[in-house]
CSV table of C-alpha atoms in Angstrom, one decimal:
chain,number,residue,atom,x,y,z
A,1,MET,CA,-156.3,160.6,-74.4
A,2,THR,CA,-156.5,162.6,-77.7
A,3,TRP,CA,-153.4,163.7,-79.7
A,4,SER,CA,-153.5,167.3,-78.4
A,5,GLU,CA,-154.4,166.4,-74.8
A,6,GLU,CA,-151.1,164.7,-74.3
A,7,PHE,CA,-149.2,167.8,-75.3
A,8,VAL,CA,-151.4,170.1,-73.2
A,9,THR,CA,-150.7,168.0,-70.2
A,10,ARG,CA,-147.0,168.1,-70.8
A,11,SER,CA,-147.1,171.8,-71.4
A,12,ARG,CA,-148.7,172.4,-68.0
A,13,ILE,CA,-146.1,170.4,-66.3
A,14,ARG,CA,-143.3,172.3,-68.1
A,15,GLU,CA,-144.8,175.6,-67.1
A,16,GLN,CA,-144.3,174.6,-63.4
A,17,ASN,CA,-140.5,174.2,-64.0
A,18,PRO,CA,-138.5,177.4,-64.5
A,19,ASP,CA,-135.7,177.6,-66.9
A,20,PRO,CA,-132.2,176.4,-65.8
A,21,ASP,CA,-130.0,179.0,-64.3
A,22,TRP,CA,-128.2,180.2,-67.4
A,23,ARG,CA,-126.1,182.5,-65.3
A,24,ALA,CA,-124.3,179.5,-63.9
A,25,GLY,CA,-122.4,179.2,-67.1
A,26,SER,CA,-121.1,176.1,-68.8
A,27,ARG,CA,-117.7,174.8,-69.7
A,28,LEU,CA,-118.0,172.7,-72.9
A,29,PRO,CA,-115.3,171.1,-75.0
A,30,SER,CA,-115.1,172.7,-78.5
A,31,PRO,CA,-116.2,169.5,-80.3
A,32,VAL,CA,-119.4,169.4,-78.1
A,33,ILE,CA,-120.0,173.1,-78.9
A,34,ARG,CA,-119.8,172.5,-82.6
A,35,SER,CA,-122.1,169.5,-82.3
A,36,LEU,CA,-124.6,171.4,-80.3
A,37,GLN,CA,-124.6,174.3,-82.8
A,38,ARG,CA,-125.6,171.8,-85.6
A,39,PHE,CA,-128.3,170.3,-83.5
A,40,GLN,CA,-129.6,173.7,-82.5
A,41,VAL,CA,-130.1,174.5,-86.2
A,42,GLY,CA,-132.0,171.3,-86.7
A,43,GLU,CA,-134.4,172.1,-83.8
A,44,SER,CA,-135.1,175.6,-85.0
A,45,GLY,CA,-137.3,175.1,-88.0
A,46,ASP,CA,-140.8,176.7,-88.2
A,47,GLY,CA,-142.5,173.4,-89.1
A,48,ALA,CA,-144.8,175.2,-91.6
A,49,ALA,CA,-144.7,172.3,-94.1
A,50,LEU,CA,-145.5,169.7,-91.5
A,51,ILE,CA,-148.3,171.8,-90.1
A,52,ARG,CA,-149.9,172.2,-93.6
A,53,LEU,CA,-149.7,168.4,-94.1
A,54,ALA,CA,-151.3,167.8,-90.7
A,55,GLU,CA,-154.1,170.3,-91.4
A,56,ALA,CA,-154.7,168.6,-94.7
A,57,THR,CA,-155.6,165.4,-92.9
A,58,GLY,CA,-158.9,167.0,-91.8
A,59,ASP,CA,-158.2,166.0,-88.2
A,60,PRO,CA,-158.2,169.3,-86.2
A,61,ASP,CA,-157.0,167.5,-83.0
A,62,TYR,CA,-154.0,166.0,-84.7
A,63,ALA,CA,-153.2,169.3,-86.4
A,64,ALA,CA,-153.3,171.0,-83.0
A,65,ALA,CA,-151.0,168.4,-81.6
A,66,VAL,CA,-148.5,168.9,-84.5
A,67,ARG,CA,-148.5,172.7,-83.8
A,68,MET,CA,-147.6,171.9,-80.2
A,69,PHE,CA,-145.0,169.4,-81.3
A,70,VAL,CA,-143.4,172.1,-83.4
A,71,ALA,CA,-143.5,174.5,-80.5
A,72,GLU,CA,-141.7,172.0,-78.3
A,73,GLU,CA,-139.0,171.6,-80.9
A,74,GLN,CA,-138.6,175.3,-81.1
A,75,ASN,CA,-138.2,175.5,-77.4
A,76,HIS,CA,-135.4,172.9,-77.7
A,77,ALA,CA,-133.7,175.3,-80.1
A,78,ARG,CA,-134.2,178.2,-77.7
A,79,MET,CA,-132.7,176.2,-74.8
A,80,LEU,CA,-129.7,175.0,-76.9
A,81,ALA,CA,-129.1,178.6,-77.9
A,82,GLU,CA,-129.1,179.7,-74.3
A,83,LEU,CA,-126.8,176.8,-73.4
A,84,LEU,CA,-124.3,177.8,-76.1
A,85,ARG,CA,-124.5,181.4,-74.9
A,86,ALA,CA,-123.8,180.3,-71.4
A,87,ALA,CA,-120.7,178.5,-72.7
A,88,GLY,CA,-119.6,181.7,-74.5
A,89,ALA,CA,-120.4,180.3,-78.0
A,90,PRO,CA,-122.6,181.6,-80.8
A,91,THR,CA,-125.3,179.8,-82.7
A,92,ILE,CA,-124.8,179.2,-86.4
A,93,ALA,CA,-127.1,180.3,-89.3
A,94,GLY,CA,-127.2,176.9,-91.0
A,95,HIS,CA,-125.5,173.6,-91.8
A,96,TRP,CA,-125.4,171.3,-94.8
A,97,SER,CA,-126.9,168.4,-92.8
A,98,ASP,CA,-130.0,170.4,-91.9
A,99,ARG,CA,-130.5,171.5,-95.5
A,100,VAL,CA,-130.4,167.8,-96.7
A,101,PHE,CA,-132.7,166.7,-93.8
A,102,VAL,CA,-135.3,169.4,-94.7
A,103,ALA,CA,-135.2,168.5,-98.4
A,104,THR,CA,-135.6,164.8,-97.7
A,105,ARG,CA,-138.6,165.5,-95.3
A,106,ARG,CA,-140.4,167.5,-97.9
A,107,ALA,CA,-139.8,165.1,-100.8
A,108,LEU,CA,-143.2,163.2,-100.4
A,109,GLY,CA,-146.3,163.4,-98.2
A,110,LEU,CA,-147.0,163.3,-94.5
A,111,ARG,CA,-145.9,159.7,-93.9
A,112,SER,CA,-142.6,160.4,-95.5
A,113,GLU,CA,-142.1,163.6,-93.4
A,114,LEU,CA,-143.0,161.7,-90.2
A,115,LEU,CA,-140.6,158.8,-91.0
A,116,VAL,CA,-137.7,161.3,-91.5
A,117,LEU,CA,-138.6,163.1,-88.4
A,118,ALA,CA,-138.8,159.9,-86.4
A,119,THR,CA,-135.3,159.0,-87.7
A,120,ALA,CA,-134.0,162.3,-86.3
A,121,GLU,CA,-135.8,161.9,-83.0
A,122,LEU,CA,-134.6,158.3,-82.4
A,123,ILE,CA,-131.0,159.5,-83.0
A,124,ALA,CA,-131.7,162.4,-80.6
A,125,LEU,CA,-132.7,159.9,-77.9
A,126,GLU,CA,-129.2,158.4,-78.0
A,127,TYR,CA,-127.5,161.8,-78.5
A,128,TYR,CA,-129.2,163.6,-75.6
A,129,GLY,CA,-129.1,160.5,-73.5
A,130,ALA,CA,-125.3,160.6,-73.7
A,131,LEU,CA,-125.2,164.3,-73.0
A,132,ALA,CA,-127.5,163.9,-70.0
A,133,ALA,CA,-124.7,161.9,-68.3
A,134,SER,CA,-122.3,164.9,-68.7
A,135,SER,CA,-120.3,166.2,-65.7
A,136,ASP,CA,-121.3,169.8,-66.7
A,137,PRO,CA,-124.5,170.6,-64.7
A,138,LEU,CA,-126.1,172.9,-67.2
A,139,LEU,CA,-125.5,170.6,-70.2
A,140,ARG,CA,-126.8,167.7,-68.1
A,141,GLU,CA,-130.0,169.6,-67.2
A,142,VAL,CA,-130.8,170.9,-70.7
A,143,SER,CA,-130.1,167.5,-72.2
A,144,SER,CA,-132.4,165.8,-69.7
A,145,ARG,CA,-135.2,168.2,-70.4
A,146,ILE,CA,-134.9,167.7,-74.2
A,147,LEU,CA,-134.5,164.0,-73.8
A,148,ASP,CA,-137.8,163.8,-71.9
A,149,ASP,CA,-139.6,165.6,-74.7
A,150,GLU,CA,-138.0,163.5,-77.4
A,151,ARG,CA,-139.2,160.3,-75.7
A,152,HIS,CA,-142.7,161.6,-76.0
A,153,HIS,CA,-142.2,162.7,-79.6
A,154,VAL,CA,-141.0,159.3,-80.6
A,155,ARG,CA,-144.2,157.7,-79.1
A,156,PHE,CA,-146.3,160.4,-80.8
A,157,GLN,CA,-144.8,159.6,-84.3
A,158,GLU,CA,-144.9,155.9,-83.7
A,159,ARG,CA,-148.6,155.9,-82.8
A,160,ARG,CA,-149.5,158.1,-85.8
A,161,LEU,CA,-147.4,156.0,-88.3
A,162,ARG,CA,-148.7,152.7,-86.9
A,163,GLU,CA,-152.2,153.9,-87.6
A,164,ALA,CA,-151.3,155.2,-91.0
A,165,PHE,CA,-149.7,151.9,-92.1
A,166,ALA,CA,-152.1,149.6,-90.4
A,167,PRO,CA,-154.6,149.4,-93.3
A,168,ALA,CA,-151.9,148.2,-95.7
A,169,PRO,CA,-151.4,144.4,-96.0
A,170,ARG,CA,-148.3,143.0,-94.3
A,171,TRP,CA,-146.6,142.1,-97.6
A,172,ALA,CA,-146.7,145.8,-98.4
A,173,ARG,CA,-145.7,147.1,-95.0
A,174,ARG,CA,-142.6,145.0,-94.6
A,175,PRO,CA,-140.8,146.4,-97.8
A,176,ALA,CA,-141.7,149.9,-96.7
A,177,GLY,CA,-140.2,149.2,-93.3
A,178,GLY,CA,-137.1,147.8,-94.9
A,179,ALA,CA,-136.7,150.8,-97.0
A,180,TRP,CA,-137.0,153.1,-94.0
A,181,GLN,CA,-134.5,151.0,-92.1
A,182,THR,CA,-132.0,151.4,-94.9
A,183,PHE,CA,-132.5,155.1,-95.0
A,184,ALA,CA,-132.2,155.4,-91.2
A,185,THR,CA,-129.0,153.3,-91.2
A,186,VAL,CA,-127.4,155.7,-93.6
A,187,VAL,CA,-128.5,158.7,-91.5
A,188,ILE,CA,-127.1,157.1,-88.3
A,189,ALA,CA,-123.7,156.5,-90.0
A,190,VAL,CA,-123.6,160.1,-91.3
A,191,VAL,CA,-124.4,161.5,-87.8
A,192,ALA,CA,-121.9,159.2,-86.1
A,193,LEU,CA,-119.1,160.4,-88.6
A,194,ASP,CA,-120.1,164.1,-88.4
A,195,HIS,CA,-120.3,164.2,-84.6
A,196,GLY,CA,-117.5,161.7,-83.8
A,197,PRO,CA,-115.3,164.2,-82.0
A,198,ALA,CA,-118.2,165.3,-79.8
A,199,LEU,CA,-119.1,161.7,-79.1
A,200,ARG,CA,-115.6,161.0,-77.9
A,201,ALA,CA,-115.6,164.1,-75.7
A,202,ILE,CA,-118.7,162.9,-73.9
A,203,GLY,CA,-117.3,159.4,-73.3
A,204,THR,CA,-118.7,157.3,-76.1
A,205,THR,CA,-117.6,156.1,-79.5
A,206,ARG,CA,-119.0,156.2,-83.1
A,207,ARG,CA,-119.4,152.4,-83.0
A,208,ASP,CA,-121.3,152.4,-79.7
A,209,PHE,CA,-123.5,155.3,-80.8
A,210,TYR,CA,-124.2,153.6,-84.2
A,211,THR,CA,-125.1,150.3,-82.5
A,212,ARG,CA,-127.4,151.8,-80.0
A,213,CYS,CA,-129.2,153.9,-82.6
A,214,ARG,CA,-129.7,150.9,-84.8
A,215,ARG,CA,-131.3,149.0,-81.9
A,216,LEU,CA,-133.8,151.9,-81.5
A,217,MET,CA,-134.5,152.0,-85.2
A,218,THR,CA,-135.2,148.2,-85.2
A,219,ASP,CA,-137.6,148.5,-82.3
A,220,PHE,CA,-139.4,151.4,-84.0
A,221,GLN,CA,-139.6,149.5,-87.3
A,222,VAL,CA,-141.2,146.5,-85.6
A,223,ALA,CA,-143.7,148.7,-83.8
A,224,VAL,CA,-144.8,150.6,-86.9
A,225,PHE,CA,-144.6,148.1,-89.7
A,226,ASP,CA,-145.1,144.7,-88.1
A,227,GLY,CA,-147.9,145.8,-85.8
A,228,ALA,CA,-151.6,145.0,-86.1
A,229,GLY,CA,-153.1,145.1,-89.5
A,230,PRO,CA,-154.2,142.8,-92.4
A,231,PRO,CA,-151.9,139.9,-93.1
């Protein structure tokens, strides 16, 4: 299956599922609201820089897939905004963590951007996974839908990055993987600290969140940097 075909298939499935019933409302603890507001900002980018880099690869199918990936992320932002509205809370215009994240993504080329994105999406797997176990029906449904997309996004980034690093010899890939792991570890720690009150409100701890995210990062590092390629 091509890059874009996977997204088209998922889009057709999504079209068959109507939006959650926003009128049902949601009762969310204030720490969770503040946390969701920050994640909503992070999901709402236009993806213009990433799309330009994808188009520069000369692979129109991959570029089309990236545009659909960006559209899915924007749909997450829309759903989170609706969820906040259902809880009687506004969205926010911006947050320092998103500004740092965007600046880091755009520092280098496509591989750098994808590695930073993958870091965020791996963290999102654990974050939305925890929210999907919430007792609030609307929060549980929205989080489950986003979680399903993020699982696909992680596989999408992993596949592309594995192909990108495969031509490099193993002695070059391993330091690159170690550098990314160090960066990812710092990001996990910052997220765990910043969203600690929300994590407690949904029944987990900073330590558990950090540990589970580190495990995801390690698995991703092995898949991307220790996969097939020259020795």
